Amino acid sequence: MNNHQEHHHDHGHEHGHDHCGCGHHHEHSHCRHTRAGAKVLTIRLHSGIAGDMFLCGLMCMLKMNNEQAEEILNGILPALKGSIKLTDKFVNGIRGAHCSVELPHEHEHRNLADVFAIIRNADISDNAKRYAEKAFTLIAEAEGRVHGLPFTQVHFHEVGALDSILDICFTCELYTRLNPDRLIVSPLPIADGSIVCAHGVIPSPAPAVKALLEDVPVRPFLAEGETVTPTGLALLKAFDAEFGPWPAMTVKTIETVYGTYVYEGVPNGATFAFGEELGA
């Protein structure tokens, strides 16, 4: 989907997990308090979030190179090998990280059971598989609401394609490797405009994004087009993200990440920062 122009390379379009370090699953009310030394990841969304931006930012937080990424991708699905390249990108003269994604075109339609079978067979951690299943379930439920279908009957003509399997499975594996105790994200920048997708030209935000936006803080964005994709938002919800300002933290790793599309006259990309909480 895009606004007549290519945006972030996210194409289509809870379990809770333990942020306490005592396992990966918890009730949402636990561990929200500040704890000195806890690992925290914050993502400051300047122009939005999509699957390719998410995986790019996590690669940077883990200081992962393209060769290391290749090993993970091959374990998810051999067809994904060679599909990602982490590069520099400059916007208004400012360097940031960017992941270019190239995949063979597919016409195959998959339902949730088909996607789950790929996830189960992937060579990724059990926690990553649970995150991936949650993210895809959230998208299927959103698409089901949009099209008036039970979520089990939704066919992923876009979301179930190789690119979103890559985005979700790879991002979930990287997130489990980083293993933050908390994920804190700025309110989502939402814009008006139009988006071109498999259903034709539709208004922004996309219907599936609207279905996922309940209880999510948003803010205006002074440009038009698709700023937040279903995949990007589903991943945030699967990871049980909190929304708010910068946390009190010691920054250990920080990077600017750009998507594919550049908006004129507004800040672009997202800032990923990983470190330790300072405590109350």
PDB file of N, CA and C in Angstrom, residues 52-70 73 82-89 95-102 170 174 255-258:
ATOM      1  N   ASP A  52       9.496  -3.117   7.407  1.00  0.00           N
ATOM      2  CA  ASP A  52      10.912  -3.022   7.022  1.00  0.00           C
ATOM      3  C   ASP A  52      11.679  -2.068   7.923  1.00  0.00           C
ATOM      4  N   MET A  53      11.012  -0.998   8.390  1.00  0.00           N
ATOM      5  CA  MET A  53      11.671  -0.070   9.310  1.00  0.00           C
ATOM      6  C   MET A  53      11.922  -0.743  10.657  1.00  0.00           C
ATOM      7  N   PHE A  54      10.945  -1.553  11.099  1.00  0.00           N
ATOM      8  CA  PHE A  54      11.074  -2.238  12.383  1.00  0.00           C
ATOM      9  C   PHE A  54      12.279  -3.177  12.359  1.00  0.00           C
ATOM     10  N   LEU A  55      12.361  -4.010  11.329  1.00  0.00           N
ATOM     11  CA  LEU A  55      13.464  -4.971  11.286  1.00  0.00           C
ATOM     12  C   LEU A  55      14.801  -4.264  11.101  1.00  0.00           C
ATOM     13  N   CYS A  56      14.802  -3.155  10.362  1.00  0.00           N
ATOM     14  CA  CYS A  56      16.034  -2.394  10.165  1.00  0.00           C
ATOM     15  C   CYS A  56      16.533  -1.827  11.490  1.00  0.00           C
ATOM     16  N   GLY A  57      15.612  -1.238  12.262  1.00  0.00           N
ATOM     17  CA  GLY A  57      15.995  -0.673  13.547  1.00  0.00           C
ATOM     18  C   GLY A  57      16.525  -1.722  14.510  1.00  0.00           C
ATOM     19  N   LEU A  58      15.905  -2.902  14.509  1.00  0.00           N
ATOM     20  CA  LEU A  58      16.368  -3.963  15.410  1.00  0.00           C
ATOM     21  C   LEU A  58      17.712  -4.524  14.960  1.00  0.00           C
ATOM     22  N   MET A  59      17.932  -4.625  13.653  1.00  0.00           N
ATOM     23  CA  MET A  59      19.261  -5.028  13.180  1.00  0.00           C
ATOM     24  C   MET A  59      20.327  -4.066  13.707  1.00  0.00           C
ATOM     25  N   CYS A  60      20.009  -2.771  13.676  1.00  0.00           N
ATOM     26  CA  CYS A  60      20.970  -1.767  14.154  1.00  0.00           C
ATOM     27  C   CYS A  60      21.188  -1.880  15.663  1.00  0.00           C
ATOM     28  N   MET A  61      20.124  -2.111  16.422  1.00  0.00           N
ATOM     29  CA  MET A  61      20.269  -2.240  17.874  1.00  0.00           C
ATOM     30  C   MET A  61      21.128  -3.451  18.229  1.00  0.00           C
ATOM     31  N   LEU A  62      21.034  -4.505  17.426  1.00  0.00           N
ATOM     32  CA  LEU A  62      21.820  -5.718  17.658  1.00  0.00           C
ATOM     33  C   LEU A  62      23.183  -5.673  16.980  1.00  0.00           C
ATOM     34  N   LYS A  63      23.444  -4.586  16.229  1.00  0.00           N
ATOM     35  CA  LYS A  63      24.690  -4.449  15.457  1.00  0.00           C
ATOM     36  C   LYS A  63      24.885  -5.650  14.529  1.00  0.00           C
ATOM     37  N   MET A  64      23.806  -6.039  13.877  1.00  0.00           N
ATOM     38  CA  MET A  64      23.798  -7.203  12.990  1.00  0.00           C
ATOM     39  C   MET A  64      24.149  -6.781  11.570  1.00  0.00           C
ATOM     40  N   ASN A  65      24.989  -7.560  10.908  1.00  0.00           N
ATOM     41  CA  ASN A  65      25.335  -7.262   9.519  1.00  0.00           C
ATOM     42  C   ASN A  65      24.494  -8.110   8.559  1.00  0.00           C
ATOM     43  N   ASN A  66      24.672  -7.865   7.270  1.00  0.00           N
ATOM     44  CA  ASN A  66      23.857  -8.552   6.276  1.00  0.00           C
ATOM     45  C   ASN A  66      24.109 -10.061   6.263  1.00  0.00           C
ATOM     46  N   GLU A  67      25.341 -10.456   6.512  1.00  0.00           N
ATOM     47  CA  GLU A  67      25.653 -11.886   6.504  1.00  0.00           C
ATOM     48  C   GLU A  67      24.935 -12.603   7.659  1.00  0.00           C
ATOM     49  N   GLN A  68      24.924 -11.987   8.826  1.00  0.00           N
ATOM     50  CA  GLN A  68      24.212 -12.585   9.959  1.00  0.00           C
ATOM     51  C   GLN A  68      22.716 -12.643   9.696  1.00  0.00           C
ATOM     52  N   ALA A  69      22.183 -11.604   9.056  1.00  0.00           N
ATOM     53  CA  ALA A  69      20.759 -11.608   8.715  1.00  0.00           C
ATOM     54  C   ALA A  69      20.437 -12.738   7.749  1.00  0.00           C
ATOM     55  N   GLU A  70      21.351 -13.015   6.808  1.00  0.00           N
ATOM     56  CA  GLU A  70      21.136 -14.078   5.828  1.00  0.00           C
ATOM     57  C   GLU A  70      20.882 -15.425   6.489  1.00  0.00           C
ATOM     58  N   LEU A  73      17.326 -15.474   7.859  1.00  0.00           N
ATOM     59  CA  LEU A  73      16.334 -15.513   6.788  1.00  0.00           C
ATOM     60  C   LEU A  73      16.262 -16.891   6.144  1.00  0.00           C
ATOM     61  N   GLY A  82      18.894 -13.707   0.797  1.00  0.00           N
ATOM     62  CA  GLY A  82      19.330 -12.706  -0.153  1.00  0.00           C
ATOM     63  C   GLY A  82      18.342 -11.584  -0.377  1.00  0.00           C
ATOM     64  N   SER A  83      17.309 -11.517   0.455  1.00  0.00           N
ATOM     65  CA  SER A  83      16.228 -10.552   0.201  1.00  0.00           C
ATOM     66  C   SER A  83      16.417  -9.213   0.903  1.00  0.00           C
ATOM     67  N   ILE A  84      17.297  -9.149   1.907  1.00  0.00           N
ATOM     68  CA  ILE A  84      17.462  -7.920   2.685  1.00  0.00           C
ATOM     69  C   ILE A  84      18.887  -7.400   2.550  1.00  0.00           C
ATOM     70  N   LYS A  85      18.999  -6.105   2.409  1.00  0.00           N
ATOM     71  CA  LYS A  85      20.316  -5.469   2.406  1.00  0.00           C
ATOM     72  C   LYS A  85      20.241  -4.213   3.260  1.00  0.00           C
ATOM     73  N   LEU A  86      21.039  -4.171   4.325  1.00  0.00           N
ATOM     74  CA  LEU A  86      21.127  -3.002   5.198  1.00  0.00           C
ATOM     75  C   LEU A  86      22.122  -2.016   4.597  1.00  0.00           C
ATOM     76  N   THR A  87      21.647  -0.787   4.350  1.00  0.00           N
ATOM     77  CA  THR A  87      22.478   0.217   3.695  1.00  0.00           C
ATOM     78  C   THR A  87      22.323   1.562   4.410  1.00  0.00           C
ATOM     79  N   ASP A  88      23.147   2.521   4.011  1.00  0.00           N
ATOM     80  CA  ASP A  88      22.973   3.901   4.443  1.00  0.00           C
ATOM     81  C   ASP A  88      21.986   4.597   3.510  1.00  0.00           C
ATOM     82  N   LYS A  89      21.216   5.519   4.079  1.00  0.00           N
ATOM     83  CA  LYS A  89      20.329   6.355   3.279  1.00  0.00           C
ATOM     84  C   LYS A  89      20.433   7.767   3.823  1.00  0.00           C
ATOM     85  N   ARG A  95      22.430  11.104   7.445  1.00  0.00           N
ATOM     86  CA  ARG A  95      22.520   9.659   7.260  1.00  0.00           C
ATOM     87  C   ARG A  95      21.621   8.909   8.221  1.00  0.00           C
ATOM     88  N   GLY A  96      21.043   7.842   7.736  1.00  0.00           N
ATOM     89  CA  GLY A  96      20.304   6.909   8.572  1.00  0.00           C
ATOM     90  C   GLY A  96      20.445   5.522   7.979  1.00  0.00           C
ATOM     91  N   ALA A  97      19.909   4.539   8.669  1.00  0.00           N
ATOM     92  CA  ALA A  97      19.935   3.163   8.175  1.00  0.00           C
ATOM     93  C   ALA A  97      18.666   2.887   7.370  1.00  0.00           C
ATOM     94  N   HIS A  98      18.798   2.030   6.380  1.00  0.00           N
ATOM     95  CA  HIS A  98      17.665   1.656   5.535  1.00  0.00           C
ATOM     96  C   HIS A  98      17.834   0.203   5.119  1.00  0.00           C
ATOM     97  N   CYS A  99      16.755  -0.545   5.116  1.00  0.00           N
ATOM     98  CA  CYS A  99      16.788  -1.926   4.628  1.00  0.00           C
ATOM     99  C   CYS A  99      16.040  -2.004   3.309  1.00  0.00           C
ATOM    100  N   SER A 100      16.750  -2.305   2.243  1.00  0.00           N
ATOM    101  CA  SER A 100      16.098  -2.571   0.966  1.00  0.00           C
ATOM    102  C   SER A 100      15.701  -4.046   0.932  1.00  0.00           C
ATOM    103  N   VAL A 101      14.525  -4.310   0.415  1.00  0.00           N
ATOM    104  CA  VAL A 101      13.986  -5.666   0.396  1.00  0.00           C
ATOM    105  C   VAL A 101      13.596  -6.012  -1.025  1.00  0.00           C
ATOM    106  N   GLU A 102      14.114  -7.120  -1.532  1.00  0.00           N
ATOM    107  CA  GLU A 102      13.767  -7.601  -2.869  1.00  0.00           C
ATOM    108  C   GLU A 102      13.399  -9.074  -2.772  1.00  0.00           C
ATOM    109  N   PHE A 170      11.114 -12.248  10.855  1.00  0.00           N
ATOM    110  CA  PHE A 170      12.458 -11.744  11.094  1.00  0.00           C
ATOM    111  C   PHE A 170      12.451 -10.728  12.229  1.00  0.00           C
ATOM    112  N   LEU A 174      14.437 -11.016  15.856  1.00  0.00           N
ATOM    113  CA  LEU A 174      15.372  -9.995  16.322  1.00  0.00           C
ATOM    114  C   LEU A 174      14.938  -9.423  17.663  1.00  0.00           C
ATOM    115  N   GLU A 255      19.993   4.879  16.645  1.00  0.00           N
ATOM    116  CA  GLU A 255      20.102   4.954  15.185  1.00  0.00           C
ATOM    117  C   GLU A 255      18.852   5.582  14.595  1.00  0.00           C
ATOM    118  N   THR A 256      19.051   6.356  13.539  1.00  0.00           N
ATOM    119  CA  THR A 256      17.953   6.846  12.716  1.00  0.00           C
ATOM    120  C   THR A 256      17.668   5.820  11.626  1.00  0.00           C
ATOM    121  N   VAL A 257      16.402   5.518  11.415  1.00  0.00           N
ATOM    122  CA  VAL A 257      16.002   4.531  10.422  1.00  0.00           C
ATOM    123  C   VAL A 257      15.028   5.183   9.450  1.00  0.00           C
ATOM    124  N   TYR A 258      15.257   4.994   8.160  1.00  0.00           N
ATOM    125  CA  TYR A 258      14.374   5.533   7.132  1.00  0.00           C
ATOM    126  C   TYR A 258      13.640   4.404   6.412  1.00  0.00           C
TER     127      TYR A 258
END
